[in-house]
Coordinates of N, CA and C in Angstrom, one line a residue:
M1 N 0.8 -1.2 0.0 CA 0.0 0.0 0.0 C 0.9 1.2 0.0
A2 N 0.5 2.2 -0.8 CA 1.3 3.4 -0.9 C 1.1 4.3 0.3
L3 N 2.2 5.0 0.8 CA 2.1 5.9 1.9 C 1.2 7.1 1.5
G4 N 0.5 7.6 2.5 CA -0.4 8.8 2.3 C 0.4 10.0 2.0
L5 N 0.9 10.2 0.9 CA 1.7 11.4 0.5 C 1.0 12.1 -0.6
G6 N 1.4 13.4 -0.8 CA 0.9 14.1 -1.9 C 0.2 15.4 -1.5
I7 N -0.8 15.8 -2.2 CA -1.4 17.1 -2.0 C -2.2 17.0 -0.6
H8 N -2.0 18.0 0.2 CA -2.6 18.1 1.5 C -4.1 18.5 1.3
T9 N -5.0 17.7 1.6 CA -6.4 18.0 1.4 C -7.1 18.3 2.8
A10 N -8.3 18.8 2.7 CA -9.0 19.1 4.0 C -9.4 17.8 4.7
P11 N -9.5 17.9 6.0 CA -9.9 16.7 6.8 C -11.4 16.3 6.4
L12 N -11.7 15.0 6.7 CA -13.0 14.5 6.3 C -14.1 15.2 7.3
T13 N -13.7 15.4 8.5 CA -14.7 15.9 9.5 C -13.9 16.9 10.3
T14 N -14.6 17.6 11.2 CA -14.0 18.6 12.1 C -13.2 17.8 13.1
P15 N -12.1 18.4 13.6 CA -11.2 17.7 14.6 C -12.0 17.2 15.8
L16 N -13.0 17.9 16.3 CA -13.7 17.5 17.5 C -14.6 16.2 17.2
K17 N -15.0 16.0 16.0 CA -15.9 14.9 15.7 C -15.2 13.7 15.3
W18 N -14.0 13.8 14.6 CA -13.3 12.6 14.2 C -12.7 11.9 15.4
K19 N -12.7 10.5 15.3 CA -12.1 9.7 16.3 C -11.2 8.6 15.6
P20 N -10.2 8.1 16.3 CA -9.3 7.1 15.8 C -10.1 5.8 15.4
T21 N -11.3 5.6 15.9 CA -12.1 4.4 15.5 C -13.0 4.6 14.3
D22 N -13.0 5.8 13.7 CA -14.0 6.1 12.7 C -13.8 5.2 11.4
G23 N -14.9 4.9 10.8 CA -14.8 4.2 9.5 C -14.1 2.9 9.6
S24 N -13.4 2.6 8.5 CA -12.7 1.3 8.4 C -11.5 1.2 9.3
L25 N -11.1 2.4 9.8 CA -9.9 2.4 10.7 C -10.2 1.6 12.0
N26 N -11.4 1.4 12.4 CA -11.7 0.7 13.6 C -11.2 -0.7 13.6
S27 N -11.4 -1.4 12.5 CA -11.0 -2.8 12.4 C -9.4 -2.9 12.3
E28 N -8.8 -1.8 12.0 CA -7.3 -1.9 11.9 C -6.6 -1.3 13.1
L29 N -7.4 -0.9 14.1 CA -6.8 -0.2 15.3 C -6.3 -1.3 16.2
L30 N -5.0 -1.2 16.5 CA -4.3 -2.2 17.4 C -4.5 -1.8 18.9
F31 N -4.3 -0.6 19.2 CA -4.6 -0.1 20.5 C -4.9 1.4 20.4
W32 N -5.5 1.9 21.5 CA -5.8 3.4 21.6 C -5.7 3.8 23.1
F33 N -4.6 4.4 23.4 CA -4.5 4.9 24.8 C -4.8 6.4 24.7
K34 N -6.1 6.7 25.2 CA -6.7 8.0 25.0 C -6.5 8.9 26.2
N35 N -6.2 10.1 25.9 CA -6.0 11.1 26.9 C -7.3 11.2 27.8
N36 N -7.1 11.3 29.1 CA -8.1 11.5 30.1 C -9.2 10.4 30.1
T37 N -8.8 9.2 29.6 CA -9.8 8.1 29.6 C -9.0 6.8 30.0
G38 N -9.5 6.2 31.0 CA -8.9 4.9 31.4 C -7.5 5.0 31.9
V39 N -7.1 6.2 32.4 CA -5.7 6.3 32.7 C -5.6 6.5 34.2
S40 N -4.6 5.8 34.9 CA -4.4 6.0 36.3 C -2.9 5.6 36.5
T41 N -2.4 5.8 37.7 CA -1.0 5.5 38.0 C -0.7 4.0 37.7
G42 N 0.2 3.8 36.8 CA 0.6 2.4 36.5 C -0.3 1.7 35.6
A43 N -1.3 2.4 35.0 CA -2.2 1.7 34.1 C -2.8 2.6 33.1
W44 N -3.1 2.1 31.9 CA -3.8 2.8 30.8 C -4.6 1.8 30.1
L45 N -5.9 2.0 30.1 CA -6.8 1.0 29.5 C -7.0 1.3 28.0
D46 N -6.9 0.3 27.3 CA -7.0 0.4 25.8 C -8.5 0.7 25.4
Q47 N -8.6 1.7 24.6 CA -10.0 2.1 24.2 C -10.4 1.6 22.8
S48 N -9.5 0.7 22.2 CA -9.9 0.0 21.0 C -10.8 -1.2 21.4
D49 N -11.2 -1.9 20.4 CA -12.0 -3.1 20.7 C -11.2 -4.3 21.2
N50 N -9.9 -4.1 21.2 CA -9.0 -5.3 21.5 C -8.8 -5.5 23.0
G51 N -9.0 -4.4 23.9 CA -8.8 -4.6 25.3 C -7.4 -4.9 25.7
N52 N -6.5 -4.4 24.9 CA -5.0 -4.7 25.2 C -4.5 -3.6 26.1
D53 N -4.8 -3.8 27.4 CA -4.5 -2.8 28.4 C -3.0 -2.8 28.7
A54 N -2.5 -1.6 29.2 CA -1.1 -1.5 29.5 C -1.0 -1.2 31.0
T55 N -0.2 -2.0 31.7 CA -0.1 -1.9 33.2 C 1.3 -2.2 33.7
E56 N 1.5 -1.8 34.9 CA 2.8 -2.0 35.6 C 2.4 -2.2 37.1
S57 N 2.7 -3.4 37.7 CA 2.4 -3.7 39.1 C 3.4 -3.2 40.1
T58 N 4.6 -3.0 39.7 CA 5.7 -2.6 40.7 C 5.6 -1.1 40.9
S59 N 5.3 -0.7 42.1 CA 5.0 0.7 42.4 C 6.1 1.7 42.0
G60 N 7.4 1.3 42.2 CA 8.5 2.1 41.8 C 8.7 2.3 40.3
R61 N 8.0 1.6 39.5 CA 8.2 1.6 38.1 C 6.9 2.1 37.4
Q62 N 6.0 2.7 38.1 CA 4.7 3.1 37.6 C 4.7 4.5 37.1
P63 N 4.4 4.8 35.9 CA 4.2 6.2 35.5 C 3.0 6.8 36.1
T64 N 3.0 8.1 36.3 CA 1.9 8.8 37.0 C 1.1 9.7 36.1
V65 N -0.1 9.9 36.5 CA -1.0 10.7 35.6 C -0.5 12.2 35.6
S66 N -0.5 12.7 34.3 CA -0.1 14.1 34.1 C -0.7 14.6 32.8
E67 N -1.5 15.7 32.9 CA -2.1 16.3 31.7 C -3.0 15.3 30.9
G68 N -3.6 14.4 31.7 CA -4.5 13.5 31.0 C -3.8 12.2 30.5
G69 N -2.5 12.3 30.4 CA -1.7 11.1 29.9 C -0.9 10.6 31.1
L70 N 0.3 9.9 30.7 CA 1.1 9.4 31.8 C 2.5 10.0 31.7
L71 N 3.1 10.3 32.8 CA 4.4 10.9 33.0 C 5.4 9.8 33.3
F72 N 6.4 9.5 32.5 CA 7.4 8.5 32.6 C 8.7 9.3 33.1
D73 N 9.4 8.7 34.1 CA 10.5 9.4 34.8 C 11.8 9.3 34.1
G74 N 11.9 8.5 33.0 CA 13.2 8.4 32.3 C 14.2 7.5 32.9
S75 N 13.8 6.9 34.1 CA 14.7 6.0 34.8 C 14.3 4.5 34.7
D76 N 13.0 4.2 35.1 CA 12.6 2.8 35.0 C 11.1 2.7 34.8
D77 N 10.4 3.8 34.6 CA 8.9 3.7 34.4 C 8.6 3.0 33.1
R78 N 7.6 2.1 33.1 CA 7.2 1.4 31.9 C 5.9 0.8 32.1
L79 N 5.3 0.3 31.1 CA 4.0 -0.4 31.1 C 4.2 -1.6 30.2
A80 N 3.5 -2.7 30.5 CA 3.5 -3.9 29.7 C 2.1 -4.1 29.2
L81 N 2.0 -4.4 27.9 CA 0.7 -4.7 27.2 C 0.3 -6.1 27.7
D82 N -1.1 -6.3 27.8 CA -1.6 -7.6 28.1 C -1.2 -8.6 27.1
S83 N -1.2 -8.3 25.8 CA -0.8 -9.2 24.8 C 0.2 -8.6 23.8
T84 N 1.1 -9.3 23.4 CA 2.1 -8.9 22.4 C 1.5 -8.6 21.1
I85 N 1.8 -7.5 20.5 CA 1.3 -7.2 19.1 C 2.4 -7.6 18.1
S86 N 2.0 -8.4 17.2 CA 3.0 -9.0 16.2 C 2.6 -8.6 14.8
I87 N 3.4 -7.8 14.1 CA 3.2 -7.4 12.8 C 4.1 -8.2 11.9
A88 N 3.5 -8.9 10.9 CA 4.3 -9.9 10.1 C 5.2 -9.1 9.2
A89 N 6.2 -9.8 8.7 CA 7.2 -9.2 7.7 C 6.4 -8.7 6.5
S90 N 6.9 -7.5 6.0 CA 6.3 -6.9 4.9 C 4.9 -6.4 5.1
N91 N 4.5 -6.3 6.3 CA 3.2 -5.7 6.6 C 3.3 -4.2 7.0
D92 N 2.2 -3.5 6.8 CA 2.2 -2.0 7.1 C 2.0 -1.8 8.6
F93 N 2.3 -0.7 9.1 CA 1.7 -0.2 10.4 C 1.8 1.3 10.4
A94 N 1.1 1.9 11.4 CA 1.1 3.4 11.6 C 1.0 3.6 13.1
L95 N 1.9 4.4 13.6 CA 1.9 4.8 15.0 C 1.7 6.3 15.1
C96 N 0.6 6.7 15.9 CA 0.3 8.1 16.0 C 0.4 8.5 17.4
I97 N 1.1 9.5 17.7 CA 1.4 9.9 19.1 C 1.5 11.4 19.3
A98 N 1.1 11.8 20.5 CA 1.3 13.1 21.0 C 2.1 13.0 22.3
V99 N 3.2 13.7 22.4 CA 4.1 13.6 23.6 C 4.7 14.9 24.0
K100 N 5.3 14.9 25.2 CA 6.0 16.1 25.7 C 7.3 15.5 26.3
M101 N 8.4 15.6 25.7 CA 9.7 15.0 26.2 C 10.5 16.0 27.0
N102 N 11.2 15.4 28.0 CA 11.9 16.3 28.9 C 13.4 16.4 28.5
N103 N 13.9 15.5 27.7 CA 15.3 15.6 27.4 C 15.6 15.0 26.0
D104 N 16.8 15.0 25.6 CA 17.1 14.5 24.2 C 17.7 13.1 24.2
N105 N 17.5 12.3 25.2 CA 17.9 11.0 25.2 C 17.1 10.2 24.2
N106 N 17.5 8.9 24.0 CA 16.8 8.0 23.1 C 15.5 7.5 23.7
N107 N 14.5 8.3 23.8 CA 13.3 8.0 24.5 C 12.5 6.9 23.8
T108 N 12.3 5.8 24.4 CA 11.6 4.7 23.8 C 10.1 4.9 24.0
I109 N 9.4 4.8 22.9 CA 7.9 4.9 23.0 C 7.3 3.5 23.1
I110 N 7.6 2.7 22.1 CA 7.1 1.3 22.2 C 8.3 0.4 21.9
Q111 N 8.2 -0.9 22.5 CA 9.3 -1.8 22.3 C 8.8 -3.2 22.4
G112 N 9.5 -4.1 21.6 CA 9.3 -5.5 21.7 C 10.6 -6.2 22.0
P113 N 10.6 -7.5 21.9 CA 11.9 -8.2 22.3 C 13.1 -7.7 21.5
T114 N 12.9 -7.4 20.2 CA 14.1 -6.9 19.4 C 13.8 -5.6 18.7
D115 N 12.6 -5.2 18.7 CA 12.1 -4.0 18.0 C 11.8 -2.8 18.9
K116 N 11.9 -1.6 18.4 CA 11.5 -0.5 19.2 C 11.3 0.8 18.3
I117 N 10.5 1.7 18.8 CA 10.5 3.0 18.2 C 10.8 4.0 19.3
A118 N 11.8 4.9 19.1 CA 12.2 5.8 20.1 C 12.4 7.2 19.4
L119 N 12.4 8.2 20.3 CA 12.5 9.6 19.8 C 13.6 10.4 20.5
D120 N 14.1 11.4 19.8 CA 15.0 12.4 20.5 C 14.2 13.7 20.4
S121 N 14.5 14.6 21.3 CA 13.8 15.9 21.3 C 14.6 17.1 21.1
T122 N 15.4 17.5 22.1 CA 16.0 18.8 22.1 C 17.1 19.0 21.1
T123 N 17.9 18.0 20.8 CA 18.9 18.1 19.8 C 18.3 18.0 18.4
R124 N 17.3 17.2 18.2 CA 16.6 17.0 16.9 C 15.4 16.2 17.2
I125 N 14.5 16.2 16.3 CA 13.3 15.3 16.3 C 13.8 14.1 15.4
S126 N 13.8 12.9 16.0 CA 14.1 11.8 15.1 C 13.3 10.6 15.6
A127 N 13.2 9.6 14.7 CA 12.6 8.3 15.1 C 13.7 7.3 14.8
T128 N 14.0 6.5 15.9 CA 14.9 5.4 15.7 C 14.1 4.1 15.8
V129 N 14.1 3.4 14.7 CA 13.3 2.2 14.6 C 14.2 1.0 14.4
T130 N 14.1 0.1 15.3 CA 14.8 -1.1 15.2 C 13.9 -2.2 14.7
D131 N 14.2 -2.7 13.5 CA 13.3 -3.6 12.8 C 14.1 -4.9 12.6
D132 N 13.8 -6.0 13.4 CA 14.6 -7.2 13.4 C 16.1 -7.0 13.5
G133 N 16.4 -6.0 14.4 CA 17.9 -5.8 14.6 C 18.5 -4.7 13.7
D134 N 17.8 -4.3 12.6 CA 18.3 -3.3 11.8 C 17.8 -1.9 12.2
Q135 N 18.7 -1.0 12.6 CA 18.2 0.3 13.1 C 18.2 1.3 12.0
V136 N 17.0 2.0 11.9 CA 16.8 3.1 11.0 C 16.7 4.4 11.7
Q137 N 17.6 5.4 11.4 CA 17.5 6.7 12.0 C 16.9 7.7 11.1
I138 N 15.7 8.2 11.5 CA 15.0 9.2 10.6 C 15.1 10.5 11.2
L139 N 15.8 11.4 10.6 CA 16.0 12.8 11.1 C 15.0 13.7 10.5
M140 N 14.4 14.5 11.4 CA 13.4 15.5 10.9 C 14.0 16.9 10.7
N141 N 15.2 17.1 11.3 CA 15.7 18.5 11.1 C 17.1 18.5 10.5
S142 N 17.3 17.6 9.5 CA 18.5 17.5 8.9 C 18.9 18.7 8.0
L143 N 17.9 19.5 7.6 CA 18.2 20.7 6.8 C 18.1 22.0 7.6
S144 N 17.5 22.0 8.7 CA 17.4 23.2 9.5 C 17.0 23.0 10.9
S145 N 17.6 23.9 11.8 CA 17.3 23.7 13.2 C 15.9 24.1 13.5
L146 N 15.1 24.6 12.5 CA 13.7 25.0 12.8 C 12.9 23.8 13.2
F147 N 13.4 22.6 13.0 CA 12.7 21.4 13.3 C 13.0 20.8 14.7
T148 N 13.9 21.5 15.4 CA 14.2 21.1 16.8 C 13.1 21.3 17.7
A149 N 12.8 20.4 18.6 CA 11.7 20.5 19.6 C 12.4 20.9 20.9
A150 N 11.9 22.0 21.5 CA 12.4 22.4 22.8 C 11.9 21.4 23.9
A151 N 12.7 21.3 25.0 CA 12.3 20.5 26.1 C 11.0 20.8 26.6
S152 N 10.2 19.8 26.8 CA 8.8 19.9 27.4 C 7.8 20.6 26.4
E153 N 8.2 20.7 25.1 CA 7.3 21.1 24.1 C 6.4 20.0 23.6
K154 N 5.1 20.2 23.4 CA 4.3 19.2 22.9 C 4.4 19.1 21.4
I155 N 4.6 17.8 21.0 CA 4.6 17.6 19.5 C 3.8 16.3 19.2
W156 N 3.3 16.2 18.0 CA 2.7 15.0 17.5 C 3.5 14.4 16.4
L157 N 3.5 13.1 16.2 CA 4.2 12.5 15.1 C 3.4 11.3 14.7
V158 N 3.4 11.0 13.4 CA 2.9 9.8 12.8 C 4.0 9.1 12.1
I159 N 4.3 7.9 12.6 CA 5.4 7.1 12.1 C 4.8 5.9 11.4
Q160 N 5.1 5.7 10.1 CA 4.4 4.7 9.3 C 5.5 3.8 8.6
R161 N 5.2 2.6 8.4 CA 6.0 1.7 7.6 C 5.2 1.1 6.5
S162 N 5.6 1.2 5.3 CA 4.8 0.6 4.2 C 5.2 -0.9 4.0
D163 N 4.5 -1.6 3.2 CA 4.8 -3.0 3.0 C 6.1 -3.2 2.3
A164 N 6.6 -2.1 1.7 CA 7.9 -2.2 1.0 C 9.1 -1.9 1.9
G165 N 8.8 -1.7 3.2 CA 9.8 -1.5 4.2 C 10.3 0.0 4.3
V166 N 9.5 0.9 3.7 CA 9.8 2.3 3.7 C 9.2 3.0 5.0
F167 N 10.0 3.7 5.8 CA 9.5 4.4 6.9 C 9.2 5.9 6.5
H168 N 8.1 6.4 6.9 CA 7.8 7.8 6.7 C 7.3 8.4 7.9
V169 N 7.8 9.6 8.3 CA 7.4 10.3 9.5 C 6.9 11.7 9.1
T170 N 5.7 12.0 9.6 CA 5.2 13.4 9.6 C 5.1 13.9 11.0
N171 N 5.1 15.2 11.2 CA 5.2 15.7 12.5 C 4.8 17.1 12.6
S172 N 4.5 17.6 13.8 CA 4.0 19.0 14.0 C 5.0 20.0 13.8
K173 N 6.3 19.7 13.6 CA 7.3 20.7 13.4 C 7.5 21.0 11.9
G174 N 6.6 20.5 11.1 CA 6.5 20.9 9.7 C 7.4 20.2 8.7
R175 N 8.0 19.1 9.0 CA 8.8 18.4 8.1 C 8.4 17.0 8.0
S176 N 8.3 16.5 6.8 CA 8.0 15.0 6.6 C 9.3 14.4 6.0
V177 N 9.6 13.2 6.5 CA 10.9 12.6 6.1 C 10.6 11.1 5.8
T178 N 11.2 10.6 4.8 CA 11.1 9.2 4.4 C 12.5 8.6 4.4
A179 N 12.5 7.4 5.0 CA 13.8 6.6 5.1 C 13.5 5.2 4.4
S180 N 14.3 5.0 3.3 CA 14.1 3.7 2.6 C 15.1 2.7 3.1
G181 N 15.0 1.5 2.7 CA 15.9 0.4 3.1 C 15.2 -0.9 3.2
D182 N 15.9 -1.9 3.6 CA 15.4 -3.2 3.8 C 14.9 -3.4 5.2
N183 N 13.7 -2.8 5.4 CA 13.1 -2.8 6.8 C 11.8 -3.5 6.8
T184 N 11.7 -4.6 6.1 CA 10.4 -5.3 5.9 C 10.2 -6.4 6.9
G185 N 11.1 -6.6 7.9 CA 11.0 -7.7 8.9 C 9.8 -7.6 9.8
S186 N 9.6 -8.6 10.5 CA 8.5 -8.6 11.5 C 8.7 -7.5 12.5
F187 N 7.7 -7.0 13.2 CA 7.8 -6.0 14.2 C 6.8 -6.3 15.3
S188 N 7.3 -6.4 16.5 CA 6.5 -6.7 17.7 C 6.5 -5.7 18.8
V189 N 5.5 -5.5 19.5 CA 5.3 -4.6 20.6 C 4.8 -5.2 21.8
N190 N 5.4 -5.1 23.0 CA 4.8 -5.6 24.2 C 5.0 -4.7 25.4
R191 N 5.7 -3.5 25.2 CA 5.9 -2.6 26.2 C 5.8 -1.1 25.8
I192 N 5.4 -0.3 26.7 CA 5.4 1.2 26.4 C 6.4 1.8 27.4
G193 N 7.2 2.7 26.9 CA 8.2 3.4 27.8 C 9.6 2.7 27.8
G194 N 9.7 1.5 27.3 CA 11.0 0.8 27.2 C 11.4 -0.1 28.3
T195 N 12.5 -0.8 28.1 CA 13.1 -1.6 29.1 C 14.5 -1.1 29.3
S196 N 15.0 -0.2 28.4 CA 16.2 0.6 28.5 C 15.9 1.8 27.7
D197 N 16.8 2.8 27.8 CA 16.5 4.1 27.1 C 15.1 4.5 27.4
F198 N 14.7 4.6 28.7 CA 13.4 4.8 29.1 C 12.9 6.2 28.7
F199 N 11.6 6.2 28.4 CA 11.0 7.5 28.0 C 11.0 8.4 29.2
D200 N 11.3 9.7 28.9 CA 11.4 10.7 29.9 C 10.4 11.9 29.5
G201 N 9.3 11.9 30.0 CA 8.3 12.9 29.7 C 6.9 12.4 29.7
I202 N 6.0 13.0 29.0 CA 4.6 12.6 29.1 C 4.1 12.1 27.7
I203 N 3.5 10.9 27.8 CA 2.8 10.4 26.6 C 1.4 10.9 26.8
L204 N 0.9 11.8 25.9 CA -0.4 12.4 26.0 C -1.5 11.5 25.5
E205 N -1.2 10.9 24.3 CA -2.1 10.0 23.7 C -1.4 9.2 22.6
M206 N -1.8 8.0 22.4 CA -1.1 7.1 21.4 C -2.1 6.1 20.8
F207 N -2.1 5.9 19.5 CA -2.8 4.9 18.9 C -2.1 4.3 17.7
M208 N -2.3 3.0 17.4 CA -1.6 2.3 16.4 C -2.5 1.5 15.5
Y209 N -2.2 1.5 14.2 CA -3.0 0.8 13.2 C -2.1 -0.3 12.5
S210 N -2.8 -1.3 12.0 CA -2.1 -2.4 11.4 C -2.0 -2.2 9.9
R211 N -2.1 -0.9 9.5 CA -1.8 -0.5 8.1 C -1.4 0.9 8.1
I212 N -0.9 1.4 7.0 CA -0.6 2.8 6.8 C -1.9 3.6 6.5
L213 N -1.8 4.9 6.6 CA -3.0 5.7 6.4 C -3.1 6.3 5.0
T214 N -4.3 6.5 4.6 CA -4.5 7.2 3.3 C -4.2 8.7 3.6
R215 N -4.2 9.5 2.5 CA -3.9 10.9 2.7 C -5.0 11.6 3.6
L216 N -6.3 11.3 3.3 CA -7.4 11.9 4.1 C -7.3 11.4 5.5
E217 N -7.0 10.1 5.8 CA -6.9 9.6 7.1 C -5.8 10.3 7.9
L218 N -4.7 10.5 7.2 CA -3.5 11.2 7.8 C -3.9 12.6 8.1
D219 N -4.6 13.3 7.3 CA -5.1 14.7 7.5 C -5.9 14.7 8.8
N220 N -6.8 13.7 9.0 CA -7.6 13.7 10.1 C -6.9 13.4 11.4
V221 N -5.9 12.5 11.4 CA -5.0 12.3 12.5 C -4.3 13.6 12.9
E222 N -3.7 14.2 12.0 CA -2.9 15.4 12.2 C -3.8 16.5 12.8
E223 N -5.0 16.7 12.3 CA -6.0 17.7 12.8 C -6.4 17.3 14.2
Y224 N -6.7 16.0 14.4 CA -7.2 15.6 15.7 C -6.1 15.8 16.8
L225 N -4.9 15.4 16.6 CA -3.9 15.5 17.6 C -3.5 17.0 17.8
G226 N -3.4 17.7 16.7 CA -3.1 19.2 16.8 C -4.1 20.0 17.5
Y227 N -5.4 19.7 17.2 CA -6.5 20.5 17.8 C -6.6 20.1 19.3
K228 N -6.6 18.8 19.5 CA -6.9 18.3 20.9 C -5.8 18.8 21.9
F229 N -4.5 18.9 21.5 CA -3.5 19.2 22.4 C -2.9 20.6 22.1
N230 N -3.6 21.4 21.3 CA -3.2 22.7 21.0 C -1.8 22.8 20.5
I231 N -1.5 21.9 19.5 CA -0.2 21.9 18.9 C -0.3 22.5 17.5
S232 N 0.3 23.6 17.3 CA 0.2 24.3 16.0 C 1.3 23.9 15.1

């Protein structure tokens, strides 16, 4: 499936009315950790139909509620999914997130036994994707420091992988980047916040699909996250 690139068109609905479960996206939704919904210290209840909740029972490792999402301390806070999400080789996926990062470490968003997606913030916005051991670094500010995110600045990102193994990232800092290569391996997720390179900051909201988004769907995601969290 081709990535949702091209002419930027108007969203299908207003940002307040559109939801990550709308239309055909509902059957492709792997999880939805929604701001101000089902969130408590050490737990975030999945709002998709899958019921794949994220929890942590050890009190010293539990992220705490902040701004309707969860604040991770960058030291050992993490959550485990009830069930591992496994994406087969050469299959698409799309991860949509709104975050506020506290530093420029390799902040892990989601992770599996060998795979992860992590972000940097203050030195650059980037996505580091480990796909079956092959690491792909996608830099959003390779041409200008205008794409650098300040510490504790809210940003949204949509990280997609096509069935051809091409990663594409769009983000609220105004730059879209594509990284090609042989990244068609299987991808699995069983943790949020990492088991090393722990996330330091707030995950405000996050949802993931088992396919990439059309241009109109991507427009709606961008409008939804931008409007909801006042990210211009």
